[in-house]
Amino acid sequence: MVNITIVGTGYVGLVTGTCLAEAGHKVICSDVSEKKIAMLKAGEIPIYEPGLKELVEKNVKLGKLSFTTDVAAAVRANDVVFSAVGTPPDKDHKADLQFVRAVAKTFAENLTGFKVFVNKSTVPVGTADMVSKVISEITEKEFAVASNPEFLREGCAVEDFMEPDRIVIGTEKEKARELMKQVYAPFEKKGYPIVFTDIKSAELIKYASNSFIATKISFINEIANFCELVGADVKAVAKGMGYDERIGSKYLHAGVGYGGSCFPKDVKALIESGKENSFPFRILESVEEVNEHQKGLGVDKLKAKLGSLEGKRIAVWGLAFKNKTDDIRESPALTAIARLLEEKADVVAFDFAAMDNVKEQHPEFSIEYASEMYEAAKGAEALLVMTDWQEFRFPDYAKLKEVMSGNVLVDGKNCMDLFEAKEAGFDVQGFGQKLSEKPMLEVIVR
Ligand SMILES: NC(=O)c1ccc[n+]([C@@H]2O[C@H](COP(=O)([O-])OP(=O)(O)OC[C@H]3O[C@@H](n4cnc5c(N)ncnc54)[C@H](O)[C@@H]3O)[C@@H](O)[C@H]2O)c1
């Protein structure tokens, strides 16, 4: 059992702290946000993340997990200190490291004996050196810095943390390596691969991984756009590609592009890191460009069907950047809504978890919020689907048709059965889907 402190109790910090407690350690989660910590102490979870509430409750009850706003005391208490603060993009698209710097300062000021500063946040190569410098300028006491990037996906974060594809640990001091081995011993026992490497490589593994996935998404989106021109079907193309083990079937889903708190900012930050080293990341520049273009295509498709959108009632299903989360950071739905408002459409939106976040963070959106998915569609001339919530995948098309005034349906996530929708009388449009006739797609596996 290792005594662990987490600094920054957001999506990553809370999941990390809770899952490390679940794995057998004793964890203090700290945060400067009085509101978040008060909620957690009251047994409420500040974010929407399936399965997390039960795990928090269980580990708090067992005395393995606690919460505090006293970050300094939390640092003093334990020898392994995870920093899981945000690294949002700054005005130049670089990772803003002010929160990481602040944690390094608190760590240095509260260094009572040897401690490891573990960077869980996604940070550019060289950040560990910066952290070491900040700490060394404040104290002469012995410490180590480790890089342990996180790969969890919101919506299945608990599962991703407890059953990781791999754990990456960058360390350069033996003492730190030993402590990190103890932290991840429960996972090593279960056979999950642990990749020990130097710190800079660990830092880059995270950016390279996210940028690679983003590349896959932009690639299939370009193929989808080409499919529309030549009469092929992207779902069939992706299926045929995905069976190739060198390619794999994941993240080959065409649609309105990627969003969220990670891919957009990490791709941009890696491009900027490249520039700082006079290295042009040509592939990533294109990945970004394709994604920006893709985010507006849903509205273009509506316009192609309806002509001017002025004064037309458009329903938007989905605000979160993906299903099973309330996270709206860089959500393509926000781009679509901004475009719809520019086109002077009347927008009515519905999401299962993200409406409060949009209301709070985008007061400039003069749109209606519906209390339920069919309510949003009531009287709408068109429906634009921007998040692949399970309920949106399989709607009651007859009911939908009845409540809407029009019949245009644009599936921005390619997640619906558009042939069923067509049969119900909808004028449908997906991304790269062949809709004139059902595409030939049969897979025979012996
Ligand atoms: N969200 C994801 O899906 C995900 C996945 C993998 C990696 N990451 C990375 O993990 C990091 C954290 O992301 P997140 O989504 O959890 O961010 P978040 O904004 O949800 O959480 C960050 C928390 O840090 C707190 N904080 C800021 N400064 C602090 C300080 N000085 N002391 C204590 N607490 C402080 C904030 O109050 C906030 O609660 C980022 O680098 C992100 O790129 C995120």
Tab-separated table of C-alpha atoms and ligand atoms in Angstrom:
chain	number	residue	atom	x	y	z
A	1	MET	CA	0.000	0.000	0.000
A	2	VAL	CA	1.314	3.436	-0.947
A	3	ASN	CA	0.116	6.746	0.513
A	4	ILE	CA	-0.702	8.971	-2.436
A	5	THR	CA	-1.693	12.605	-2.898
A	6	ILE	CA	-3.497	13.844	-5.975
A	7	VAL	CA	-3.363	17.552	-6.776
A	8	GLY	CA	-6.178	18.579	-9.115
A	9	THR	CA	-9.398	16.622	-8.667
A	10	GLY	CA	-10.981	17.053	-12.093
A	11	TYR	CA	-11.830	14.353	-14.648
A	12	VAL	CA	-8.380	12.790	-14.486
A	13	GLY	CA	-7.446	13.513	-10.855
A	14	LEU	CA	-10.711	12.192	-9.431
A	15	VAL	CA	-10.656	9.034	-11.544
A	16	THR	CA	-6.962	8.440	-10.832
A	17	GLY	CA	-7.345	8.971	-7.088
A	18	THR	CA	-10.459	6.823	-6.830
A	19	CYS	CA	-9.047	3.995	-8.927
A	20	LEU	CA	-5.720	3.990	-7.059
A	21	ALA	CA	-7.718	3.721	-3.789
A	22	GLU	CA	-9.727	0.896	-5.353
A	23	ALA	CA	-6.415	-0.791	-6.258
A	24	GLY	CA	-5.479	-0.818	-2.555
A	25	HIS	CA	-3.692	2.488	-1.848
A	26	LYS	CA	-4.608	5.278	0.551
A	27	VAL	CA	-5.312	8.457	-1.380
A	28	ILE	CA	-5.919	12.128	-0.588
A	29	CYS	CA	-7.463	14.070	-3.477
A	30	SER	CA	-6.870	17.810	-3.250
A	31	ASP	CA	-8.104	20.739	-5.303
A	32	VAL	CA	-8.214	24.519	-5.063
A	33	SER	CA	-11.880	24.467	-6.039
A	34	GLU	CA	-13.882	24.794	-2.816
A	35	LYS	CA	-17.040	23.927	-4.771
A	36	LYS	CA	-15.696	20.614	-6.107
A	37	ILE	CA	-14.307	19.480	-2.779
A	38	ALA	CA	-17.493	20.464	-0.915
A	39	MET	CA	-19.534	18.406	-3.386
A	40	LEU	CA	-17.224	15.414	-3.040
A	41	LYS	CA	-17.316	15.630	0.751
A	42	ALA	CA	-21.125	15.659	0.517
A	43	GLY	CA	-21.019	12.470	-1.559
A	44	GLU	CA	-21.771	14.201	-4.877
A	45	ILE	CA	-19.680	13.766	-8.018
A	46	PRO	CA	-18.903	17.051	-9.819
A	47	ILE	CA	-18.632	15.360	-13.235
A	48	TYR	CA	-20.749	12.891	-15.189
A	49	GLU	CA	-18.775	9.646	-15.365
A	50	PRO	CA	-20.503	6.244	-15.275
A	51	GLY	CA	-19.481	3.988	-12.384
A	52	LEU	CA	-17.454	6.634	-10.566
A	53	LYS	CA	-19.952	7.539	-7.837
A	54	GLU	CA	-20.194	3.962	-6.539
A	55	LEU	CA	-16.412	3.623	-6.427
A	56	VAL	CA	-15.934	6.955	-4.642
A	57	GLU	CA	-18.584	6.068	-2.037
A	58	LYS	CA	-17.066	2.627	-1.436
A	59	ASN	CA	-13.507	3.872	-0.971
A	60	VAL	CA	-14.481	6.849	1.183
A	61	LYS	CA	-16.394	4.443	3.448
A	62	LEU	CA	-13.351	2.167	3.671
A	63	GLY	CA	-11.227	5.163	4.701
A	64	LYS	CA	-8.999	4.816	1.617
A	65	LEU	CA	-10.101	8.017	-0.106
A	66	SER	CA	-10.482	11.547	1.240
A	67	PHE	CA	-10.841	15.070	-0.119
A	68	THR	CA	-9.338	18.399	0.881
A	69	THR	CA	-8.775	21.950	-0.294
A	70	ASP	CA	-5.606	22.125	1.816
A	71	VAL	CA	-3.248	21.262	-1.039
A	72	ALA	CA	-0.112	22.103	0.978
A	73	ALA	CA	-1.064	19.724	3.813
A	74	ALA	CA	-1.939	17.027	1.272
A	75	VAL	CA	1.539	17.385	-0.313
A	76	ARG	CA	3.242	17.223	3.097
A	77	ALA	CA	1.281	14.089	4.014
A	78	ASN	CA	2.522	11.693	1.323
A	79	ASP	CA	5.642	10.777	-0.651
A	80	VAL	CA	3.978	10.234	-4.031
A	81	VAL	CA	2.295	13.376	-5.346
A	82	PHE	CA	0.370	13.190	-8.612
A	83	SER	CA	-0.223	16.457	-10.414
A	84	ALA	CA	-3.428	16.179	-12.465
A	85	VAL	CA	-4.183	19.829	-13.072
A	86	GLY	CA	-5.433	21.177	-16.378
A	87	THR	CA	-3.105	22.102	-19.244
A	88	PRO	CA	-5.511	24.057	-21.461
A	89	PRO	CA	-4.364	25.714	-24.664
A	90	ASP	CA	-3.045	29.256	-24.310
A	91	LYS	CA	-3.748	31.978	-26.877
A	92	ASP	CA	-0.977	30.574	-29.132
A	93	HIS	CA	-2.340	26.986	-28.887
A	94	LYS	CA	0.592	25.931	-26.673
A	95	ALA	CA	-0.138	23.998	-23.479
A	96	ASP	CA	-0.631	26.539	-20.704
A	97	LEU	CA	1.577	25.252	-17.897
A	98	GLN	CA	0.686	27.834	-15.245
A	99	PHE	CA	-1.226	25.280	-13.133
A	100	VAL	CA	1.586	22.712	-13.350
A	101	ARG	CA	4.047	25.437	-12.303
A	102	ALA	CA	1.815	26.354	-9.343
A	103	VAL	CA	1.719	22.715	-8.198
A	104	ALA	CA	5.515	22.439	-8.544
A	105	LYS	CA	5.842	25.494	-6.283
A	106	THR	CA	3.469	24.074	-3.653
A	107	PHE	CA	5.333	20.746	-3.858
A	108	ALA	CA	8.699	22.463	-3.281
A	109	GLU	CA	7.417	24.558	-0.386
A	110	ASN	CA	6.081	21.457	1.353
A	111	LEU	CA	8.905	19.019	0.703
A	112	THR	CA	9.477	17.338	4.049
A	113	GLY	CA	11.671	14.458	2.832
A	114	PHE	CA	12.152	12.590	-0.458
A	115	LYS	CA	9.020	12.832	-2.578
A	116	VAL	CA	8.147	12.084	-6.192
A	117	PHE	CA	6.295	14.648	-8.297
A	118	VAL	CA	4.324	12.540	-10.786
A	119	ASN	CA	3.026	14.382	-13.798
A	120	LYS	CA	-0.339	12.878	-14.813
A	121	SER	CA	-1.377	15.870	-16.906
A	122	THR	CA	-0.688	15.915	-20.625
A	123	VAL	CA	2.360	18.141	-21.005
A	124	PRO	CA	4.886	18.979	-23.724
A	125	VAL	CA	8.286	17.317	-23.855
A	126	GLY	CA	10.609	19.109	-21.471
A	127	THR	CA	7.968	19.901	-18.825
A	128	ALA	CA	9.607	17.600	-16.269
A	129	ASP	CA	12.814	19.641	-16.675
A	130	MET	CA	10.830	22.829	-16.073
A	131	VAL	CA	9.185	21.303	-12.972
A	132	SER	CA	12.594	20.194	-11.628
A	133	LYS	CA	13.943	23.701	-12.146
A	134	VAL	CA	10.999	25.344	-10.339
A	135	ILE	CA	11.414	22.958	-7.384
A	136	SER	CA	15.238	23.258	-7.222
A	137	GLU	CA	15.023	27.040	-7.159
A	138	ILE	CA	12.934	26.819	-3.976
A	139	THR	CA	14.492	23.935	-2.078
A	140	GLU	CA	17.684	21.899	-1.850
A	141	LYS	CA	15.839	18.837	-0.489
A	142	GLU	CA	15.921	15.638	-2.538
A	143	PHE	CA	13.047	14.903	-4.912
A	144	ALA	CA	12.354	13.206	-8.233
A	145	VAL	CA	10.036	13.954	-11.110
A	146	ALA	CA	8.220	11.209	-13.012
A	147	SER	CA	5.993	11.294	-16.058
A	148	ASN	CA	2.920	9.049	-15.989
A	149	PRO	CA	0.564	10.219	-18.737
A	150	GLU	CA	-3.087	9.215	-18.598
A	151	PHE	CA	-4.922	7.568	-21.475
A	152	LEU	CA	-8.442	7.254	-20.048
A	153	ARG	CA	-11.454	8.154	-22.171
A	154	GLU	CA	-14.294	10.114	-20.623
A	155	GLY	CA	-17.437	8.000	-20.473
A	156	CYS	CA	-15.495	4.808	-19.709
A	157	ALA	CA	-12.762	6.356	-17.575
A	158	VAL	CA	-13.041	3.936	-14.660
A	159	GLU	CA	-12.791	0.898	-16.906
A	160	ASP	CA	-9.905	2.435	-18.863
A	161	PHE	CA	-7.993	3.157	-15.664
A	162	MET	CA	-8.657	-0.213	-14.032
A	163	GLU	CA	-8.024	-2.210	-17.227
A	164	PRO	CA	-5.427	-0.171	-19.105
A	165	ASP	CA	-3.960	-1.146	-22.486
A	166	ARG	CA	-0.646	-0.046	-20.998
A	167	ILE	CA	0.784	2.121	-18.249
A	168	VAL	CA	3.596	4.481	-19.231
A	169	ILE	CA	6.103	5.607	-16.620
A	170	GLY	CA	9.036	7.887	-17.320
A	171	THR	CA	11.590	8.097	-14.526
A	172	GLU	CA	15.283	8.734	-14.245
A	173	LYS	CA	15.947	8.109	-10.523
A	174	GLU	CA	15.935	4.584	-9.114
A	175	LYS	CA	14.072	5.642	-5.926
A	176	ALA	CA	11.263	7.119	-8.034
A	177	ARG	CA	11.113	4.030	-10.228
A	178	GLU	CA	10.764	1.813	-7.128
A	179	LEU	CA	7.925	3.943	-5.715
A	180	MET	CA	6.098	3.993	-9.066
A	181	LYS	CA	6.490	0.198	-9.287
A	182	GLN	CA	4.746	-0.081	-5.919
A	183	VAL	CA	1.966	2.264	-7.023
A	184	TYR	CA	1.264	0.144	-10.111
A	185	ALA	CA	2.048	-3.265	-8.541
A	186	PRO	CA	-1.681	-4.212	-8.382
A	187	PHE	CA	-1.929	-3.606	-12.136
A	188	GLU	CA	1.348	-5.393	-12.913
A	189	LYS	CA	0.040	-8.416	-10.970
A	190	LYS	CA	-2.994	-8.533	-13.245
A	191	GLY	CA	-0.749	-8.587	-16.292
A	192	TYR	CA	-1.285	-5.070	-17.675
A	193	PRO	CA	1.822	-3.954	-19.592
A	194	ILE	CA	3.955	-1.312	-17.907
A	195	VAL	CA	6.293	0.642	-20.161
A	196	PHE	CA	9.194	2.162	-18.215
A	197	THR	CA	11.097	4.727	-20.188
A	198	ASP	CA	13.016	7.978	-19.910
A	199	ILE	CA	10.950	11.027	-18.985
A	200	LYS	CA	11.004	12.816	-22.332
A	201	SER	CA	9.876	9.718	-24.223
A	202	ALA	CA	7.028	9.213	-21.724
A	203	GLU	CA	5.924	12.814	-22.220
A	204	LEU	CA	5.959	12.369	-25.988
A	205	ILE	CA	4.145	8.992	-25.932
A	206	LYS	CA	0.960	10.748	-24.804
A	207	TYR	CA	1.050	13.452	-27.486
A	208	ALA	CA	2.066	10.964	-30.170
A	209	SER	CA	-0.773	8.595	-29.198
A	210	ASN	CA	-3.490	11.250	-29.226
A	211	SER	CA	-2.171	12.778	-32.431
A	212	PHE	CA	-2.133	9.367	-34.090
A	213	ILE	CA	-5.776	8.713	-33.172
A	214	ALA	CA	-6.731	12.203	-34.371
A	215	THR	CA	-4.931	11.433	-37.643
A	216	LYS	CA	-6.987	8.261	-38.039
A	217	ILE	CA	-10.201	10.238	-37.530
A	218	SER	CA	-9.275	12.965	-40.016
A	219	PHE	CA	-8.125	10.296	-42.470
A	220	ILE	CA	-11.438	8.437	-42.437
A	221	ASN	CA	-13.291	11.759	-42.658
A	222	GLU	CA	-11.422	12.605	-45.857
A	223	ILE	CA	-12.210	9.131	-47.200
A	224	ALA	CA	-15.892	9.724	-46.305
A	225	ASN	CA	-15.954	13.005	-48.200
A	226	PHE	CA	-14.376	11.269	-51.193
A	227	CYS	CA	-16.915	8.406	-50.924
A	228	GLU	CA	-19.696	10.945	-51.463
A	229	LEU	CA	-18.113	12.029	-54.729
A	230	VAL	CA	-17.524	8.573	-56.149
A	231	GLY	CA	-20.550	6.716	-54.803
A	232	ALA	CA	-18.752	4.439	-52.322
A	233	ASP	CA	-19.859	3.849	-48.731
A	234	VAL	CA	-17.483	4.810	-45.920
A	235	LYS	CA	-18.959	2.298	-43.468
A	236	ALA	CA	-18.146	-0.518	-45.890
A	237	VAL	CA	-14.695	0.958	-46.588
A	238	ALA	CA	-13.936	1.279	-42.849
A	239	LYS	CA	-15.150	-2.260	-42.190
A	240	GLY	CA	-12.913	-3.635	-44.916
A	241	MET	CA	-9.948	-1.610	-43.697
A	242	GLY	CA	-10.493	-2.440	-40.033
A	243	TYR	CA	-10.024	-6.188	-40.452
A	244	ASP	CA	-6.398	-5.478	-41.359
A	245	GLU	CA	-4.547	-5.873	-38.074
A	246	ARG	CA	-2.006	-3.295	-39.186
A	247	ILE	CA	-4.836	-0.750	-39.286
A	248	GLY	CA	-7.424	-1.876	-36.708
A	249	SER	CA	-11.106	-0.994	-36.678
A	250	LYS	CA	-11.147	1.626	-33.917
A	251	TYR	CA	-11.523	5.356	-34.614
A	252	LEU	CA	-12.511	4.744	-38.226
A	253	HIS	CA	-15.909	6.386	-37.779
A	254	ALA	CA	-16.591	9.278	-40.103
A	255	GLY	CA	-18.577	12.310	-38.968
A	256	VAL	CA	-18.367	15.869	-37.753
A	257	GLY	CA	-14.781	15.553	-36.528
A	258	TYR	CA	-13.134	15.113	-33.172
A	259	GLY	CA	-13.582	17.363	-30.150
A	260	GLY	CA	-13.138	17.098	-26.420
A	261	SER	CA	-10.539	18.192	-23.945
A	262	CYS	CA	-7.707	16.163	-25.461
A	263	PHE	CA	-7.388	15.590	-29.217
A	264	PRO	CA	-7.797	19.203	-30.396
A	265	LYS	CA	-5.512	20.706	-27.781
A	266	ASP	CA	-2.913	17.946	-27.897
A	267	VAL	CA	-2.602	18.002	-31.690
A	268	LYS	CA	-2.227	21.789	-31.608
A	269	ALA	CA	0.257	21.656	-28.720
A	270	LEU	CA	2.416	19.093	-30.539
A	271	ILE	CA	2.409	21.285	-33.654
A	272	GLU	CA	3.554	24.184	-31.456
A	273	SER	CA	6.256	22.066	-29.770
A	274	GLY	CA	7.446	21.226	-33.273
A	275	LYS	CA	7.616	24.915	-34.198
A	276	GLU	CA	9.671	25.667	-31.080
A	277	ASN	CA	12.177	23.132	-32.380
A	278	SER	CA	11.979	24.406	-35.968
A	279	PHE	CA	10.183	21.187	-36.894
A	280	PRO	CA	7.098	21.473	-39.081
A	281	PHE	CA	4.588	18.717	-38.242
A	282	ARG	CA	3.143	18.653	-41.762
A	283	ILE	CA	0.817	15.703	-41.139
A	284	LEU	CA	-0.667	17.227	-37.998
A	285	GLU	CA	-1.247	20.605	-39.662
A	286	SER	CA	-3.422	18.747	-42.198
A	287	VAL	CA	-5.155	16.684	-39.515
A	288	GLU	CA	-6.198	19.926	-37.842
A	289	GLU	CA	-7.279	21.563	-41.083
A	290	VAL	CA	-9.434	18.572	-42.038
A	291	ASN	CA	-11.034	18.540	-38.593
A	292	GLU	CA	-11.897	22.241	-38.659
A	293	HIS	CA	-13.520	21.781	-42.081
A	294	GLN	CA	-15.410	18.701	-40.884
A	295	LYS	CA	-16.985	20.469	-37.885
A	296	GLY	CA	-18.962	22.776	-40.163
A	297	LEU	CA	-20.107	20.111	-42.610
A	298	GLY	CA	-23.263	19.171	-40.675
A	299	VAL	CA	-24.637	22.695	-41.165
A	300	ASP	CA	-23.502	22.710	-44.827
A	301	LYS	CA	-25.491	19.512	-45.334
A	302	LEU	CA	-28.571	21.101	-43.749
A	303	LYS	CA	-28.209	24.097	-46.045
A	304	ALA	CA	-27.889	21.847	-49.072
A	305	LYS	CA	-31.281	20.368	-48.179
A	306	LEU	CA	-33.133	23.441	-46.876
A	307	GLY	CA	-31.503	26.373	-48.629
A	308	SER	CA	-31.469	29.416	-46.347
A	309	LEU	CA	-31.786	28.507	-42.660
A	310	GLU	CA	-33.058	31.929	-41.642
A	311	GLY	CA	-36.039	31.670	-39.310
A	312	LYS	CA	-36.101	27.885	-39.642
A	313	ARG	CA	-36.463	25.790	-36.516
A	314	ILE	CA	-33.559	23.352	-36.278
A	315	ALA	CA	-33.314	20.732	-33.554
A	316	VAL	CA	-29.848	19.707	-32.373
A	317	TRP	CA	-29.508	16.391	-30.589
A	318	GLY	CA	-26.302	16.303	-28.574
A	319	LEU	CA	-24.026	18.974	-27.113
A	320	ALA	CA	-21.301	16.904	-25.456
A	321	PHE	CA	-18.291	16.052	-27.613
A	322	LYS	CA	-19.221	12.383	-27.311
A	323	ASN	CA	-21.676	10.123	-25.556
A	324	LYS	CA	-21.613	9.318	-21.840
A	325	THR	CA	-20.008	12.611	-20.815
A	326	ASP	CA	-21.050	16.144	-19.906
A	327	ASP	CA	-17.782	17.545	-21.298
A	328	ILE	CA	-18.345	20.192	-23.973
A	329	ARG	CA	-14.743	21.315	-24.423
A	330	GLU	CA	-14.147	21.812	-28.191
A	331	SER	CA	-17.382	19.956	-28.922
A	332	PRO	CA	-18.240	20.099	-32.651
A	333	ALA	CA	-21.839	20.730	-31.522
A	334	LEU	CA	-20.793	24.177	-30.288
A	335	THR	CA	-19.304	25.011	-33.705
A	336	ALA	CA	-22.501	23.813	-35.369
A	337	ILE	CA	-24.718	25.894	-33.058
A	338	ALA	CA	-22.597	29.009	-33.605
A	339	ARG	CA	-22.913	28.460	-37.393
A	340	LEU	CA	-26.669	27.874	-37.159
A	341	LEU	CA	-27.071	31.109	-35.201
A	342	GLU	CA	-24.957	32.938	-37.800
A	343	GLU	CA	-27.375	31.611	-40.398
A	344	LYS	CA	-30.202	33.035	-38.220
A	345	ALA	CA	-31.816	29.654	-37.575
A	346	ASP	CA	-34.002	29.073	-34.488
A	347	VAL	CA	-32.126	26.436	-32.537
A	348	VAL	CA	-33.555	24.069	-29.964
A	349	ALA	CA	-31.099	21.686	-28.331
A	350	PHE	CA	-31.167	18.632	-26.130
A	351	ASP	CA	-28.436	16.583	-24.447
A	352	PHE	CA	-28.603	13.972	-21.703
A	353	ALA	CA	-25.775	15.444	-19.599
A	354	ALA	CA	-24.238	18.570	-21.106
A	355	MET	CA	-27.021	21.188	-21.187
A	356	ASP	CA	-26.075	22.849	-17.888
A	357	ASN	CA	-22.482	23.237	-19.049
A	358	VAL	CA	-23.553	24.928	-22.296
A	359	LYS	CA	-25.986	27.219	-20.459
A	360	GLU	CA	-23.244	28.223	-18.028
A	361	GLN	CA	-20.304	28.503	-20.423
A	362	HIS	CA	-22.109	29.851	-23.505
A	363	PRO	CA	-24.586	32.463	-22.298
A	364	GLU	CA	-24.150	34.114	-25.731
A	365	PHE	CA	-26.063	31.241	-27.360
A	366	SER	CA	-29.591	32.432	-27.760
A	367	ILE	CA	-31.150	28.994	-28.147
A	368	GLU	CA	-33.902	26.960	-26.525
A	369	TYR	CA	-33.138	23.941	-24.364
A	370	ALA	CA	-35.619	21.085	-24.419
A	371	SER	CA	-36.354	18.788	-21.497
A	372	GLU	CA	-36.446	15.656	-23.609
A	373	MET	CA	-35.249	14.488	-27.060
A	374	TYR	CA	-38.634	14.396	-28.834
A	375	GLU	CA	-39.559	17.692	-27.179
A	376	ALA	CA	-36.525	19.230	-28.903
A	377	ALA	CA	-37.691	17.899	-32.266
A	378	LYS	CA	-41.230	19.276	-31.857
A	379	GLY	CA	-42.057	21.588	-34.770
A	380	ALA	CA	-38.514	21.413	-36.175
A	381	GLU	CA	-37.915	21.486	-39.913
A	382	ALA	CA	-34.695	19.558	-39.520
A	383	LEU	CA	-32.806	17.500	-36.976
A	384	LEU	CA	-29.019	17.566	-36.690
A	385	VAL	CA	-27.438	14.816	-34.576
A	386	MET	CA	-24.113	15.891	-33.057
A	387	THR	CA	-23.491	13.382	-30.223
A	388	ASP	CA	-23.758	9.613	-30.416
A	389	TRP	CA	-25.779	9.015	-27.250
A	390	GLN	CA	-27.294	5.513	-27.359
A	391	GLU	CA	-30.837	6.944	-27.272
A	392	PHE	CA	-30.153	9.001	-30.418
A	393	ARG	CA	-28.896	5.938	-32.279
A	394	PHE	CA	-32.183	4.118	-32.011
A	395	PRO	CA	-35.011	6.655	-31.911
A	396	ASP	CA	-38.649	5.918	-32.612
A	397	TYR	CA	-38.638	7.295	-36.172
A	398	ALA	CA	-42.431	7.257	-36.490
A	399	LYS	CA	-42.775	9.339	-33.332
A	400	LEU	CA	-39.999	11.663	-34.488
A	401	LYS	CA	-41.651	12.174	-37.852
A	402	GLU	CA	-44.945	12.915	-36.153
A	403	VAL	CA	-43.568	15.634	-33.860
A	404	MET	CA	-41.366	17.368	-36.461
A	405	SER	CA	-42.809	19.796	-38.965
A	406	GLY	CA	-40.178	18.907	-41.588
A	407	ASN	CA	-38.406	15.693	-42.516
A	408	VAL	CA	-34.717	16.565	-42.893
A	409	LEU	CA	-32.364	14.463	-40.802
A	410	VAL	CA	-28.578	14.954	-40.794
A	411	ASP	CA	-26.664	12.351	-38.803
A	412	GLY	CA	-23.389	14.038	-37.897
A	413	LYS	CA	-22.078	10.965	-36.117
A	414	ASN	CA	-23.077	8.302	-38.686
A	415	CYS	CA	-24.621	6.508	-35.736
A	416	MET	CA	-28.239	6.002	-36.886
A	417	ASP	CA	-29.904	3.538	-39.203
A	418	LEU	CA	-30.614	5.998	-41.974
A	419	PHE	CA	-32.409	3.368	-44.066
A	420	GLU	CA	-34.935	2.887	-41.289
A	421	ALA	CA	-35.255	6.676	-41.091
A	422	LYS	CA	-35.757	6.848	-44.863
A	423	GLU	CA	-38.509	4.241	-44.683
A	424	ALA	CA	-40.210	6.380	-42.037
A	425	GLY	CA	-40.249	9.264	-44.509
A	426	PHE	CA	-37.122	11.195	-43.640
A	427	ASP	CA	-34.903	13.001	-46.128
A	428	VAL	CA	-31.607	11.752	-44.697
A	429	GLN	CA	-27.936	12.671	-44.950
A	430	GLY	CA	-24.947	11.080	-43.264
A	431	PHE	CA	-21.198	11.403	-43.780
A	432	GLY	CA	-19.849	9.381	-46.703
A	433	GLN	CA	-22.787	6.998	-46.588
A	434	LYS	CA	-24.283	5.587	-49.749
A	435	LEU	CA	-27.968	6.228	-49.214
A	436	SER	CA	-29.398	5.823	-52.699
A	437	GLU	CA	-29.487	2.073	-52.160
A	438	LYS	CA	-28.427	-0.164	-49.290
A	439	PRO	CA	-24.675	-0.713	-49.770
A	440	MET	CA	-23.464	-4.257	-50.228
A	441	LEU	CA	-21.802	-5.225	-46.948
A	442	GLU	CA	-21.530	-8.820	-45.908
A	443	VAL	CA	-18.758	-10.258	-43.806
A	444	ILE	CA	-18.330	-14.008	-43.693
A	445	VAL	CA	-16.106	-15.172	-40.857
A	446	ARG	CA	-15.369	-18.849	-40.552
B	1	LIG	N1	-10.242	14.704	-19.491
B	1	LIG	C1	-9.674	13.695	-20.128
B	1	LIG	O1	-10.333	12.880	-20.765
B	1	LIG	C2	-8.181	13.511	-20.066
B	1	LIG	C3	-7.628	12.257	-20.421
B	1	LIG	C4	-6.262	12.091	-20.353
B	1	LIG	C5	-5.445	13.147	-19.955
B	1	LIG	N2	-5.995	14.361	-19.642
B	1	LIG	C6	-5.117	15.441	-19.193
B	1	LIG	O2	-5.173	15.491	-17.773
B	1	LIG	C7	-5.032	16.850	-17.320
B	1	LIG	C8	-6.228	17.233	-16.468
B	1	LIG	O3	-7.380	17.203	-17.280
B	1	LIG	P1	-8.846	17.231	-16.653
B	1	LIG	O4	-9.777	16.999	-17.783
B	1	LIG	O5	-8.890	16.332	-15.468
B	1	LIG	O6	-8.925	18.774	-16.162
B	1	LIG	P2	-9.991	19.420	-15.179
B	1	LIG	O7	-10.062	20.844	-15.557
B	1	LIG	O8	-11.225	18.600	-15.132
B	1	LIG	O9	-9.300	19.302	-13.735
B	1	LIG	C9	-8.214	20.039	-13.299
B	1	LIG	C10	-8.407	20.378	-11.821
B	1	LIG	O10	-7.213	20.966	-11.309
B	1	LIG	C11	-7.590	21.927	-10.329
B	1	LIG	N3	-6.454	22.819	-10.067
B	1	LIG	C12	-5.947	23.786	-10.867
B	1	LIG	N4	-4.875	24.362	-10.276
B	1	LIG	C13	-4.682	23.740	-9.108
B	1	LIG	C14	-3.727	23.858	-8.070
B	1	LIG	N5	-2.733	24.748	-8.137
B	1	LIG	N6	-3.835	23.042	-7.004
B	1	LIG	C15	-4.843	22.155	-6.920
B	1	LIG	N7	-5.766	21.969	-7.883
B	1	LIG	C16	-5.689	22.748	-8.958
B	1	LIG	C17	-8.806	22.590	-10.927
B	1	LIG	O11	-9.583	23.241	-9.951
B	1	LIG	C18	-9.523	21.378	-11.558
B	1	LIG	O12	-10.467	20.804	-10.666
B	1	LIG	C19	-4.859	17.683	-18.587
B	1	LIG	O13	-3.509	17.841	-18.841
B	1	LIG	C20	-5.495	16.817	-19.656
B	1	LIG	O14	-4.971	17.082	-20.933
B	1	LIG	C21	-7.346	14.558	-19.666
